[in-house]
CSV table of C-alpha atoms (C1' of nucleotides) in Angstrom, one decimal:
chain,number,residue,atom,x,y,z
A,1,UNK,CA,0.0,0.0,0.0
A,2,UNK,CA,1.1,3.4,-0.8
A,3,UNK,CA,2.0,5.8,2.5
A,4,UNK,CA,-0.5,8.4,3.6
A,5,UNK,CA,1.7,11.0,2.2
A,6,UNK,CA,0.7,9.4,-1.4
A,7,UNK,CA,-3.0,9.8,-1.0
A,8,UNK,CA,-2.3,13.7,0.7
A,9,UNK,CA,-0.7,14.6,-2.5
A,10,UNK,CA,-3.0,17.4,-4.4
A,11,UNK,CA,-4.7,15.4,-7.4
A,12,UNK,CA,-2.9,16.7,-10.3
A,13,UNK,CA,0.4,15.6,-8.6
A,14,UNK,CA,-0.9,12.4,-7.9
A,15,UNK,CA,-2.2,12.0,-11.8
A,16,UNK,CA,1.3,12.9,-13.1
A,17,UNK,CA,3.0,10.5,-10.7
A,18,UNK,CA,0.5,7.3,-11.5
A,19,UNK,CA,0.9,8.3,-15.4
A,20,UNK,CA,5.0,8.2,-14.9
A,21,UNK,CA,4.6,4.9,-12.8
A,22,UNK,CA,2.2,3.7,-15.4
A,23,UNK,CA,4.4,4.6,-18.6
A,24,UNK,CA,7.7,2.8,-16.9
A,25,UNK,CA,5.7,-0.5,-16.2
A,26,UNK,CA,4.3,-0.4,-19.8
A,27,UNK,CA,7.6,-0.2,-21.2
A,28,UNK,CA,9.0,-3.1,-18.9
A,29,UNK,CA,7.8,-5.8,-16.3
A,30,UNK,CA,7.8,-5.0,-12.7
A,31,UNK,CA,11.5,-6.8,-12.4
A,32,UNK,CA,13.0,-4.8,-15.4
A,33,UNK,CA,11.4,-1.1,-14.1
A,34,UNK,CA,13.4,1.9,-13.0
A,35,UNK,CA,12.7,4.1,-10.2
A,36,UNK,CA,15.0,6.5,-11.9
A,37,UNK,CA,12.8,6.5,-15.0
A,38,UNK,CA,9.8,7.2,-12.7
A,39,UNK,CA,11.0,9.9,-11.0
A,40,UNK,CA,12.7,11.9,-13.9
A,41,UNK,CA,9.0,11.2,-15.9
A,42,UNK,CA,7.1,12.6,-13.0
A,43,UNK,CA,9.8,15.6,-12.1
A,44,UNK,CA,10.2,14.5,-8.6
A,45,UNK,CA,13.1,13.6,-6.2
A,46,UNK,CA,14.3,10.2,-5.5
A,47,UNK,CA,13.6,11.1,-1.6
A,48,UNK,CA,10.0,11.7,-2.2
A,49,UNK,CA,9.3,8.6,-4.5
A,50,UNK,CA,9.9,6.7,-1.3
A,51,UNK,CA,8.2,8.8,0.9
A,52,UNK,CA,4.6,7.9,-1.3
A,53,UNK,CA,5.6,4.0,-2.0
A,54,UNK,CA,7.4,1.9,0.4
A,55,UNK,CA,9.4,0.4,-3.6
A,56,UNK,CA,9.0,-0.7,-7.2
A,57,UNK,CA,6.7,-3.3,-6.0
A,58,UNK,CA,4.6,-1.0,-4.2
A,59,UNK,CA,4.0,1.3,-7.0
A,60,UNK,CA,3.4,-1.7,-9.5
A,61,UNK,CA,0.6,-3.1,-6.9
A,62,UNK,CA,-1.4,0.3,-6.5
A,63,UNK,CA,-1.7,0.3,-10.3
A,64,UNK,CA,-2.7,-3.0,-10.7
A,65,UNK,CA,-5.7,-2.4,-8.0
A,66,UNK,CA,-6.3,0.4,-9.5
A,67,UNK,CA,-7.0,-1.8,-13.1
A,68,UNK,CA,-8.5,-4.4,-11.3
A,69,UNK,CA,-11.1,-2.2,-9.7
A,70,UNK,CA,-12.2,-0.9,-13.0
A,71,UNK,CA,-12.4,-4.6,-14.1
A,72,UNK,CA,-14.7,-5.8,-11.1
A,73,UNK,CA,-17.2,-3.0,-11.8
A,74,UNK,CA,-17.2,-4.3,-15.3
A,75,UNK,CA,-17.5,-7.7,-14.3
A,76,UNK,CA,-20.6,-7.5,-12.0
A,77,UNK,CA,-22.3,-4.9,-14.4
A,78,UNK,CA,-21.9,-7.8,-17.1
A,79,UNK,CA,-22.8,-10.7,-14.9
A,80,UNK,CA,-26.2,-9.1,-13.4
A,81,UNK,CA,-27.1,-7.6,-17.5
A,82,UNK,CA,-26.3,-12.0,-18.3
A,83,UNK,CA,-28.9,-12.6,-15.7
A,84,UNK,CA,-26.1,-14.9,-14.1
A,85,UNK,CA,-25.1,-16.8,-16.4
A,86,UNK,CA,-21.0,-17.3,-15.6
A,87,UNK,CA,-20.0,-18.6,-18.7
A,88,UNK,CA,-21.6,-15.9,-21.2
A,89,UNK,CA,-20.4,-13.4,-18.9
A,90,UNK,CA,-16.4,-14.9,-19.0
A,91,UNK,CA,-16.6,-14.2,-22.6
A,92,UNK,CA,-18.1,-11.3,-22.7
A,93,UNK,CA,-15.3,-10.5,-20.2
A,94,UNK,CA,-12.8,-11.8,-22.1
A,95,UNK,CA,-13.4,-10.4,-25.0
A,96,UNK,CA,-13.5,-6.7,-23.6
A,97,UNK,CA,-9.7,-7.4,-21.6
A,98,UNK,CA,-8.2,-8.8,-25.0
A,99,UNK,CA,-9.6,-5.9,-27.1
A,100,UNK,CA,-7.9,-3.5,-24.5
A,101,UNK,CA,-5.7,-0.6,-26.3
A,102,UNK,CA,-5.0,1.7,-23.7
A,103,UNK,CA,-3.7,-0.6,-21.1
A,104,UNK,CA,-2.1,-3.1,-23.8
A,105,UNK,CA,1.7,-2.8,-22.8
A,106,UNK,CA,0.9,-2.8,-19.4
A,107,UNK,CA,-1.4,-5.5,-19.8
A,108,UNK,CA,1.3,-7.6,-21.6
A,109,UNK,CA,4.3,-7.2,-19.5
A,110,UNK,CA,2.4,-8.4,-16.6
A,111,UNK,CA,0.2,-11.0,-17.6
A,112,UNK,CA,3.6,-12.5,-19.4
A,113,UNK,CA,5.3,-12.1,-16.0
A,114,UNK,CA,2.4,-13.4,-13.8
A,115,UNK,CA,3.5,-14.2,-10.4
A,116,UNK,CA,1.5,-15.4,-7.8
A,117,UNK,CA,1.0,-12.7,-6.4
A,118,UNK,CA,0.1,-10.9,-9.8
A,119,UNK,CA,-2.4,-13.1,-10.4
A,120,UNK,CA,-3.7,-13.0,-7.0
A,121,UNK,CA,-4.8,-9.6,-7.3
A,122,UNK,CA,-5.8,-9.3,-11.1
A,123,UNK,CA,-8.1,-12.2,-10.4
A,124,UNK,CA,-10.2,-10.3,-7.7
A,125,UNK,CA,-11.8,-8.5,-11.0
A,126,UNK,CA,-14.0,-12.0,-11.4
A,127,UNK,CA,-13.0,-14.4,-9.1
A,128,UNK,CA,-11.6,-14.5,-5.5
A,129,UNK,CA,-8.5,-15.9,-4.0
A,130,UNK,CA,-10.0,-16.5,-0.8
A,131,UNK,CA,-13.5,-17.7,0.5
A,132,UNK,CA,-13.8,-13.9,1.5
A,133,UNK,CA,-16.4,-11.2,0.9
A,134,UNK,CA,-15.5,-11.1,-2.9
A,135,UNK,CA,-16.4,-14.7,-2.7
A,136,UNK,CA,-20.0,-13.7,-1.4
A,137,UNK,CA,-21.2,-11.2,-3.9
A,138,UNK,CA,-20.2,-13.5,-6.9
A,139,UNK,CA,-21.9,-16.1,-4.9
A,140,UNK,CA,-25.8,-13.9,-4.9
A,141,UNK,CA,-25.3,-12.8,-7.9
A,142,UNK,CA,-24.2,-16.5,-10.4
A,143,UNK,CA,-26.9,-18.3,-11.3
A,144,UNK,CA,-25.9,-21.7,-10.0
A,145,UNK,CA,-29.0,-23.4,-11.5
A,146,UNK,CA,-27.3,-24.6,-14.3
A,147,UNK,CA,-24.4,-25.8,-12.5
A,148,UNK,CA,-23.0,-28.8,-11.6
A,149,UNK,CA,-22.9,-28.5,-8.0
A,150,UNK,CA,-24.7,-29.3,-5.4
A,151,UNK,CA,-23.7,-26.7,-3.0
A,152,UNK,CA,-22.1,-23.2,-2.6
A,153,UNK,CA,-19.0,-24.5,-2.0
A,154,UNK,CA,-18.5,-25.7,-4.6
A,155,UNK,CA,-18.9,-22.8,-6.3
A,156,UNK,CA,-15.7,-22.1,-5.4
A,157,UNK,CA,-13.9,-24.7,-7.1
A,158,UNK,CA,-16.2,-23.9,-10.7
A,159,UNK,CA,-14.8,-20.8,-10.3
A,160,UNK,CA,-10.9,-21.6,-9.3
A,161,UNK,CA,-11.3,-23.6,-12.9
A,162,UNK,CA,-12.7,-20.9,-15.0
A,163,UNK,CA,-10.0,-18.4,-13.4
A,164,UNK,CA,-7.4,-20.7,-14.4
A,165,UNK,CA,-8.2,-21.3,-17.5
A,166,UNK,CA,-9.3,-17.7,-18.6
A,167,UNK,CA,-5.7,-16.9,-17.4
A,168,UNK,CA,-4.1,-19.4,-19.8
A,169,UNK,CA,-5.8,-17.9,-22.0
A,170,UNK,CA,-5.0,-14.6,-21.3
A,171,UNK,CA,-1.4,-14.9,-21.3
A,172,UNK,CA,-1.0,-17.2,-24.6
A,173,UNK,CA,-3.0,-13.6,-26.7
A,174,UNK,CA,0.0,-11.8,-25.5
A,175,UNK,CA,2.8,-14.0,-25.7
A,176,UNK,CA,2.1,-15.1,-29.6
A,177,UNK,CA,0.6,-12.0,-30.5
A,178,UNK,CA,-3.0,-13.5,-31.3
A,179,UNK,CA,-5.2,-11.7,-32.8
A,180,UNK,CA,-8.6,-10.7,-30.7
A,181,UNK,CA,-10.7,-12.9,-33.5
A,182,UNK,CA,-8.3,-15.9,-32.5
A,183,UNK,CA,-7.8,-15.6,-29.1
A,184,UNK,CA,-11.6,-15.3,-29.0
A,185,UNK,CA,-11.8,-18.9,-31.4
A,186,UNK,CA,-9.7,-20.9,-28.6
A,187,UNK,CA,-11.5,-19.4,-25.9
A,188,UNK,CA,-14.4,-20.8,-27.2
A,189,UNK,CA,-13.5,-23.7,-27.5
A,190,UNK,CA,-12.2,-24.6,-24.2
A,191,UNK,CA,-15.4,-22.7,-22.1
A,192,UNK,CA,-17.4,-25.3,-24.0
A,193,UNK,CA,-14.9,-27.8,-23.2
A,194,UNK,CA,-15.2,-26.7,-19.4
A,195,UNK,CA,-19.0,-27.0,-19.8
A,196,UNK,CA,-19.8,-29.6,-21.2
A,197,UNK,CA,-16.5,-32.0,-19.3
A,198,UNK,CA,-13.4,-33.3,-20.8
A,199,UNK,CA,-14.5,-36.7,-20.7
A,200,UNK,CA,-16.8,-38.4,-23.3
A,201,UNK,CA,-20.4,-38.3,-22.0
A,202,UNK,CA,-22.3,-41.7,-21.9
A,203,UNK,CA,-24.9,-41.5,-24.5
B,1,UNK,CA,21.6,-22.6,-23.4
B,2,UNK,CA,24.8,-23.0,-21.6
B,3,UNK,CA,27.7,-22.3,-23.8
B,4,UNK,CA,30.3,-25.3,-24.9
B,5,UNK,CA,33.0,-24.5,-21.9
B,6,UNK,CA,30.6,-25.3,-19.5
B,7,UNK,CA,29.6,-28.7,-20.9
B,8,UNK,CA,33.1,-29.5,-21.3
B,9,UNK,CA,33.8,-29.1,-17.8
B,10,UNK,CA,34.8,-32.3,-15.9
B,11,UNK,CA,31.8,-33.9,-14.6
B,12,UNK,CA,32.6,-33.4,-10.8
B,13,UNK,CA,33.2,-29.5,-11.3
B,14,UNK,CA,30.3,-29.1,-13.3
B,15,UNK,CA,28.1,-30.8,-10.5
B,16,UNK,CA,29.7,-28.9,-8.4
B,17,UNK,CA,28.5,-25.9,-9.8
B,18,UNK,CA,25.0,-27.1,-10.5
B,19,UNK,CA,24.9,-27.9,-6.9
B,20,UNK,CA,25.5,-23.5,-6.1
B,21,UNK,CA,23.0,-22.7,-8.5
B,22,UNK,CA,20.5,-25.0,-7.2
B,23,UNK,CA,21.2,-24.1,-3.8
B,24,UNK,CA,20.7,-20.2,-4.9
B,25,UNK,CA,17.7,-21.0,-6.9
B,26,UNK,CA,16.4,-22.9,-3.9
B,27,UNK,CA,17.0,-20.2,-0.9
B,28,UNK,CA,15.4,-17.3,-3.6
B,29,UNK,CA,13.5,-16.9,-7.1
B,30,UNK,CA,15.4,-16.2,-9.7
B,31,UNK,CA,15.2,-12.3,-9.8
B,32,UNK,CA,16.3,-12.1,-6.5
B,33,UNK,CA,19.0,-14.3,-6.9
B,34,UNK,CA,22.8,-13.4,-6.8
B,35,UNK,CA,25.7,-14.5,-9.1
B,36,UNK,CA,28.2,-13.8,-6.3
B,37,UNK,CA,26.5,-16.0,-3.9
B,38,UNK,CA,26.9,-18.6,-6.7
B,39,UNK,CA,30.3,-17.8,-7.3
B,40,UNK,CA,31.6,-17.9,-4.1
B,41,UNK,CA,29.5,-21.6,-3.5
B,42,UNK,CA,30.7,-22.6,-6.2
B,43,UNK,CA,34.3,-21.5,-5.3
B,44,UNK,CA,34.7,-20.2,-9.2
B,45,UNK,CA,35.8,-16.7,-10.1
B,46,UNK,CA,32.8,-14.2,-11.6
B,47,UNK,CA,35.1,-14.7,-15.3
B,48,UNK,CA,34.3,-18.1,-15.3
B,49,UNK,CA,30.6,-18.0,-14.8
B,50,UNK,CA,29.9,-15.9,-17.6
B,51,UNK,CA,32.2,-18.5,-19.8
B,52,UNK,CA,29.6,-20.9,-18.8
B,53,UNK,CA,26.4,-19.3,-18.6
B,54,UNK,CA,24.7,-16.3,-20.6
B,55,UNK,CA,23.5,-14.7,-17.3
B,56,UNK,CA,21.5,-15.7,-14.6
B,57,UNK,CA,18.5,-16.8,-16.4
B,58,UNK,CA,20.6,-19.2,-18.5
B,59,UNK,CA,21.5,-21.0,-14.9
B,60,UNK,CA,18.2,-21.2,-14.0
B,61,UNK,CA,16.9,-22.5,-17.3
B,62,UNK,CA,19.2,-25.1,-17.5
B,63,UNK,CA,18.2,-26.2,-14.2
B,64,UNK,CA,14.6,-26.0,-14.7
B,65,UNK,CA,15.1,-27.9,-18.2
B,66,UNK,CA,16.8,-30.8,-16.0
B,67,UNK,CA,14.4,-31.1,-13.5
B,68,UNK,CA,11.8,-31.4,-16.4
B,69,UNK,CA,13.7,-33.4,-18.1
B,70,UNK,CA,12.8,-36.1,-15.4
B,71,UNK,CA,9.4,-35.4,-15.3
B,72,UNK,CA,8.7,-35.8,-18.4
B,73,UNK,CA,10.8,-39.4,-18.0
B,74,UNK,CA,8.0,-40.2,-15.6
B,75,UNK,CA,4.8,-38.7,-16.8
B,76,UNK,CA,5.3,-41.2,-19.8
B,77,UNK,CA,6.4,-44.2,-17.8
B,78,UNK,CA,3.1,-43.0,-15.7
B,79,UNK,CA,1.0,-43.2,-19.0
B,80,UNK,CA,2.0,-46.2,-20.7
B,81,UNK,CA,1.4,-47.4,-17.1
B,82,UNK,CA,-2.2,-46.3,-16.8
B,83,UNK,CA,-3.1,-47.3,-20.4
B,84,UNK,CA,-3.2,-43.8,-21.4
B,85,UNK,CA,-5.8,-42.7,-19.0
B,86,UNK,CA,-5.1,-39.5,-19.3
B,87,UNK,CA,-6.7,-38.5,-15.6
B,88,UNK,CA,-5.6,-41.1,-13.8
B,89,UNK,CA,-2.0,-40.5,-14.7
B,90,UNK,CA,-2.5,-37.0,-14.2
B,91,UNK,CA,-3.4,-37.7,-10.4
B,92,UNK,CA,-0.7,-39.8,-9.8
B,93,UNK,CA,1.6,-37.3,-11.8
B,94,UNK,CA,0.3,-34.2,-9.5
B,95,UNK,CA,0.7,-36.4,-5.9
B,96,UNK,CA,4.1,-37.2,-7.0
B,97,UNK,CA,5.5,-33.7,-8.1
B,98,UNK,CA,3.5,-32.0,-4.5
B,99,UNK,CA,5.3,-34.8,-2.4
B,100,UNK,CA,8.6,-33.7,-3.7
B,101,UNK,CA,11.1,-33.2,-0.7
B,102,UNK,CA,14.1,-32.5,-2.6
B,103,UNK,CA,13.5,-30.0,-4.3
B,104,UNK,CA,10.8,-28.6,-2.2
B,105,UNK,CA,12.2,-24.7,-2.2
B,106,UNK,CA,13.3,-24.2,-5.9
B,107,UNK,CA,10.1,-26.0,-6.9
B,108,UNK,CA,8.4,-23.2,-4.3
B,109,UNK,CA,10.2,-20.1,-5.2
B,110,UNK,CA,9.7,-21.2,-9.3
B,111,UNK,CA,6.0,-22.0,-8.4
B,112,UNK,CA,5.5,-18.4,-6.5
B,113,UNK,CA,6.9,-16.6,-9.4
B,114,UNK,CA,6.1,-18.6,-12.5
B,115,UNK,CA,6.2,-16.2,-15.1
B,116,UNK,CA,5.4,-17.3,-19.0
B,117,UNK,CA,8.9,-18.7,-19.8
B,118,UNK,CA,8.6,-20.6,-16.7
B,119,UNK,CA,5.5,-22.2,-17.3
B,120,UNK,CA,5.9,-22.9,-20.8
B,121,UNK,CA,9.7,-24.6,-19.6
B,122,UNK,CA,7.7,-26.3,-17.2
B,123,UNK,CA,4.5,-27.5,-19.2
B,124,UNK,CA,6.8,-29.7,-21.6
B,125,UNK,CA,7.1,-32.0,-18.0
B,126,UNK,CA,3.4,-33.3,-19.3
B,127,UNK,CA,2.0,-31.3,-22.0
B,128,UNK,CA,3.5,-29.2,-25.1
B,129,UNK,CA,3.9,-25.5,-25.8
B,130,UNK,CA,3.1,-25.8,-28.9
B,131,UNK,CA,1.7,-28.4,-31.4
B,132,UNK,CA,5.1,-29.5,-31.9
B,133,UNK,CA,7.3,-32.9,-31.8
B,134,UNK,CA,6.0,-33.3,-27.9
B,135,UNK,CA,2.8,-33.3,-28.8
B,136,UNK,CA,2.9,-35.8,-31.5
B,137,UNK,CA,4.3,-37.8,-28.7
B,138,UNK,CA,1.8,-37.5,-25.8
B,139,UNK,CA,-1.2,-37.9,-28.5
B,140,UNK,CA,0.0,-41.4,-29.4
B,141,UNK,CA,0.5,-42.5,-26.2
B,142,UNK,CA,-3.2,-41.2,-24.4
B,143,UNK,CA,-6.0,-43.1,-25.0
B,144,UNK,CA,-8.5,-40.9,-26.7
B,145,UNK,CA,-11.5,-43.3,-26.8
B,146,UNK,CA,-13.5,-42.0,-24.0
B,147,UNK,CA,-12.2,-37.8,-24.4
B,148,UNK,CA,-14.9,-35.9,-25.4
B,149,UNK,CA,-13.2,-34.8,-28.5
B,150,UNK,CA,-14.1,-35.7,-32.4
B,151,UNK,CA,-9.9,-35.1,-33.4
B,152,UNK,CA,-6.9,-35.5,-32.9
B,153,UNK,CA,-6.3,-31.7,-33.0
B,154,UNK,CA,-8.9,-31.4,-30.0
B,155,UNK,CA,-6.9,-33.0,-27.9
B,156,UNK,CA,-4.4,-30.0,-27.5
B,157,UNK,CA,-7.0,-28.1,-26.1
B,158,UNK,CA,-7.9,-30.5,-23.8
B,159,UNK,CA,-4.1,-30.9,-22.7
B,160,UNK,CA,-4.3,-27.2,-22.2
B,161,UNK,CA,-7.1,-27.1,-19.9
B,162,UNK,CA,-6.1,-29.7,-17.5
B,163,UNK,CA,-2.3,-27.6,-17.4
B,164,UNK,CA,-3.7,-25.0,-17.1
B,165,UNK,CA,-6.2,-26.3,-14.1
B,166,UNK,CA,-2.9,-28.5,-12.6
B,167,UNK,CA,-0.6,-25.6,-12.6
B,168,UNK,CA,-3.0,-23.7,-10.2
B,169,UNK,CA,-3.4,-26.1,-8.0
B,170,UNK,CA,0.4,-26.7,-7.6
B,171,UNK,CA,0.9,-23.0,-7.2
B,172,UNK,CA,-1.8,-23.3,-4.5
B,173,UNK,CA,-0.6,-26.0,-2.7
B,174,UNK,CA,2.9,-23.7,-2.3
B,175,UNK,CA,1.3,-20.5,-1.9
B,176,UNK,CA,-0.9,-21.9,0.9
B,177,UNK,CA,1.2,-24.3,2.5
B,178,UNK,CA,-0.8,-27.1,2.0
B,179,UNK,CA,-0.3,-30.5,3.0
B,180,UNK,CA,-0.2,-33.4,0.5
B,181,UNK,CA,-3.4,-34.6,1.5
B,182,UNK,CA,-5.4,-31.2,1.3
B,183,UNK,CA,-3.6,-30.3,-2.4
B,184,UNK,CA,-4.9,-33.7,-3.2
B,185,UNK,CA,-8.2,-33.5,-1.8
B,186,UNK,CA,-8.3,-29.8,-3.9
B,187,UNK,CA,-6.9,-31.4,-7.2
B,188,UNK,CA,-9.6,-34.3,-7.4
B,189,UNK,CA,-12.3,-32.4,-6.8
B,190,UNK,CA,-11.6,-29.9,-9.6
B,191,UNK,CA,-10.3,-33.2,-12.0
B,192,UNK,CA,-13.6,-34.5,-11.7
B,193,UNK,CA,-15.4,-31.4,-12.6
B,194,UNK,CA,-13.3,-31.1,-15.7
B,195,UNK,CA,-14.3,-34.5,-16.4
B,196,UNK,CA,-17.3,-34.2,-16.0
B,197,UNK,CA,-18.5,-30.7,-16.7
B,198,UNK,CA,-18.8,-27.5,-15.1
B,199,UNK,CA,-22.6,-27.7,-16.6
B,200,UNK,CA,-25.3,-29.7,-15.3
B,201,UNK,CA,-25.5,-32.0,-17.2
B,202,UNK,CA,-29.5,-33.1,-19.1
B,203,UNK,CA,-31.1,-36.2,-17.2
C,1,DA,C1',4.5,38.8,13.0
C,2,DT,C1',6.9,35.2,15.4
C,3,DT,C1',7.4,30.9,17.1
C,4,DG,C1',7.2,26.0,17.3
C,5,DA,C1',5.5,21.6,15.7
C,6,DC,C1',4.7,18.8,12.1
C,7,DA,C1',4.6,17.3,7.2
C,8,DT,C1',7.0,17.1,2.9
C,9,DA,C1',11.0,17.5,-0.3
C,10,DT,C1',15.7,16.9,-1.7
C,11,DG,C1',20.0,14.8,-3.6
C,12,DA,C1',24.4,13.0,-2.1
C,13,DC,C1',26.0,8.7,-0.8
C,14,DA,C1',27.0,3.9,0.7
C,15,DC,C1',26.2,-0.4,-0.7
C,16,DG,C1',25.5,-4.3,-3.8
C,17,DC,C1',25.2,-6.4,-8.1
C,18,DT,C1',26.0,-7.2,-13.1
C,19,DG,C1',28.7,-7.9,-17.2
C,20,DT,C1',33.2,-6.9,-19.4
C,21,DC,C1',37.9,-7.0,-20.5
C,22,DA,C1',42.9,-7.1,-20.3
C,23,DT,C1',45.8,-10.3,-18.6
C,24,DA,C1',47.4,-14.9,-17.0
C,25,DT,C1',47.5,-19.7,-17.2
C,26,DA,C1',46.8,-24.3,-19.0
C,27,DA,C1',46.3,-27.8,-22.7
C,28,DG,C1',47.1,-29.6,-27.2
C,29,DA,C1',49.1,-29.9,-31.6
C,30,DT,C1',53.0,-29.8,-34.6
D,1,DA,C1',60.1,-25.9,-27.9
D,2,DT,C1',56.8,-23.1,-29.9
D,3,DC,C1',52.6,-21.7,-31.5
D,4,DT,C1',47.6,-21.9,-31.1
D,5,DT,C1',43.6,-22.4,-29.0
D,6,DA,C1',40.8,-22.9,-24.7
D,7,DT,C1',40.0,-21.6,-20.1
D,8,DA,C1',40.5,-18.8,-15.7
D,9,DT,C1',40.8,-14.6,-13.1
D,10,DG,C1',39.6,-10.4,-10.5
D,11,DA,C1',39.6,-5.4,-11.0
D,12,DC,C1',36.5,-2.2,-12.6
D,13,DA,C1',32.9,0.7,-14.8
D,14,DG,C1',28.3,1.4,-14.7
D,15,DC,C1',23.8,1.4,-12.9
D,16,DG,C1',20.3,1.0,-9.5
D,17,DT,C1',18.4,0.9,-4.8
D,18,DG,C1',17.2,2.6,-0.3
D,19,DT,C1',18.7,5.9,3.4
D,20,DC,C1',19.6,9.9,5.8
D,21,DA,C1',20.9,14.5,7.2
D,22,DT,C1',19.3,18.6,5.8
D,23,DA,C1',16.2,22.0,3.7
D,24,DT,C1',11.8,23.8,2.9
D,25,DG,C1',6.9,24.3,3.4
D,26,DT,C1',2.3,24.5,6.2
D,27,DC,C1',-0.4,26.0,9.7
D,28,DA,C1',-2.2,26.8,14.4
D,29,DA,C1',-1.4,29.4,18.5
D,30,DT,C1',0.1,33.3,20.7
DNA sequence: ATTGACATATGACACGCTGTCATATAAGAT
DNA sequence: ATCTTATATGACAGCGTGTCATATGTCAAT
């Protein structure tokens, strides 16, 4: 978490400084970033960079909540306009996340350089690492009718699978370059693997 | 890849210094890793270990290419085994990597900070990058008769999905500390739904 | 207006690490 | 014995991080 000091800084400040932390982690993964290159982008001392984030990883974190905030909203707005309907919704979701321009560097160096923790917090925009209070809202607001489960828990599992797999997906766009029509095509294919199981049904 | 010098090394010094960068790789992941602590294990001058290696990634690649090297060895002796049931081996395949005592901390610290290179190194312990000479390999040898697929070509997808779903699960047993048993208990449950289908299935 | 207390800003610096290179040593061939 | 090629060495330049003593700004109280 960024220090208090970060948060008291007057807005346009703070806007200059998240667009300089921003431009440095598009042009490189967290591990390959500069503080320098942040602090000559945003005009500030070297001194007062560490008096807002504790370090790199610090500033690389806010900016990823930040994205992932902006992703949840979507997320829910989607799910409740699908009626709950998970699987429509993940590729509607999809679809909007690999279409990104704004975010695309950024978006690239870190789903290429996913660490745990990385993909902790990025998957809080449709899933939830932990049976926490995330985990409740998507809970009320799936449609678990359709699903093979016979209780909420198990939810939880349906939705550790999806994240996983959405991820995989994610990643292999920007590592070969796909384009949004064929990242789109495998998605496809293995949400309706997903749904309908891996194994051949008995007929 | 290494370079030729360090493959012509005599066998005890180059296990020698596979042994320092294991150890390295083990105490931290590979970006916080050190050359000099390597070095000095190692008790070779800085010169030499740039004759051998590219950098520090090259180290940890070769490593990492060993290790899968051997898993590969046994996923397929773990196939032919299981008569290319493809779920059963994978069961026995994930119990055996998550009981790993060994190399418990550099399969921890690789797990906790698998970026894209990683994974992909990884993958080719059961699975294939790409539809390349690995895959030809692994189709022959699964039995495809009761997948729920119509081709050959289908099959990757499928292999994707259950690394995909497999690699989670191992990161999560890591992340979380979990025991043998629990990871276990985690990976079946989410095995069967892939086999069966995230869907409710039509009575 | 002056003071004091607290918050914020600054950049020089110590420290650690990487990758290189000129030089030294060894090994092998003729 | 000499030349050639392969390997070893550690000093060093260059760069980046995180800290700290010092400077500057803010604001309430007198």
């Amino acid at each position: 978490m960024p220090k208090i000091t970060f948060f008291n800084l007057p807005e346009d400040k703070k806007e200059t400084l998240i667009q300089a932390v921003k431009k440095e982690f598009s042009r490189v993964p967290l591990y390959d970033a500069s503080i320098t290159n942040i602090i000559k982008e945003a005009s500030i001392s070297r001194g007062s960079f560490y008096q807002y984030f504790e370090d790199k990883e610090d500033a690389f974190f806010f900016l990823l909540n930040e994205l992932t905030k902006e992703n949840k909203y979507i997320f829910i707005h989607l799910l409740s306009r699908n009626h709950g309907n998970l699987f429509e919704t993940m590729i509607e979701f999809f679809r909007i996340i690999v279409s990104e321009e704004e975010n695309f560097n950024f978006l690239k160096n870190t789903f290429l350089n996913m660490t745990h923790r990385i993909e902790n917090t990025f998957a809080r925009s449709f899933s939830s690492t932990d049976k926490n209070e995330n985990f409740e809202i998507f809970s009320s607001l799936v449609d678990k009718s359709n699903l093979n489960i016979s209780n909420d828990n198990e939810l939880f599992y349906i939705l550790q699978i999806i994240a996983a797999v959405t991820f995989r997906n994610f990643v292999d766009k920007f590592a070969r370059d796909l384009t949004v029509e064929d990242a789109m095509n495998t998605y496809l294919i293995e949400m309706n693997l997903l749904m309908n199981g891996l194994k051949k049904s008995n007929i």
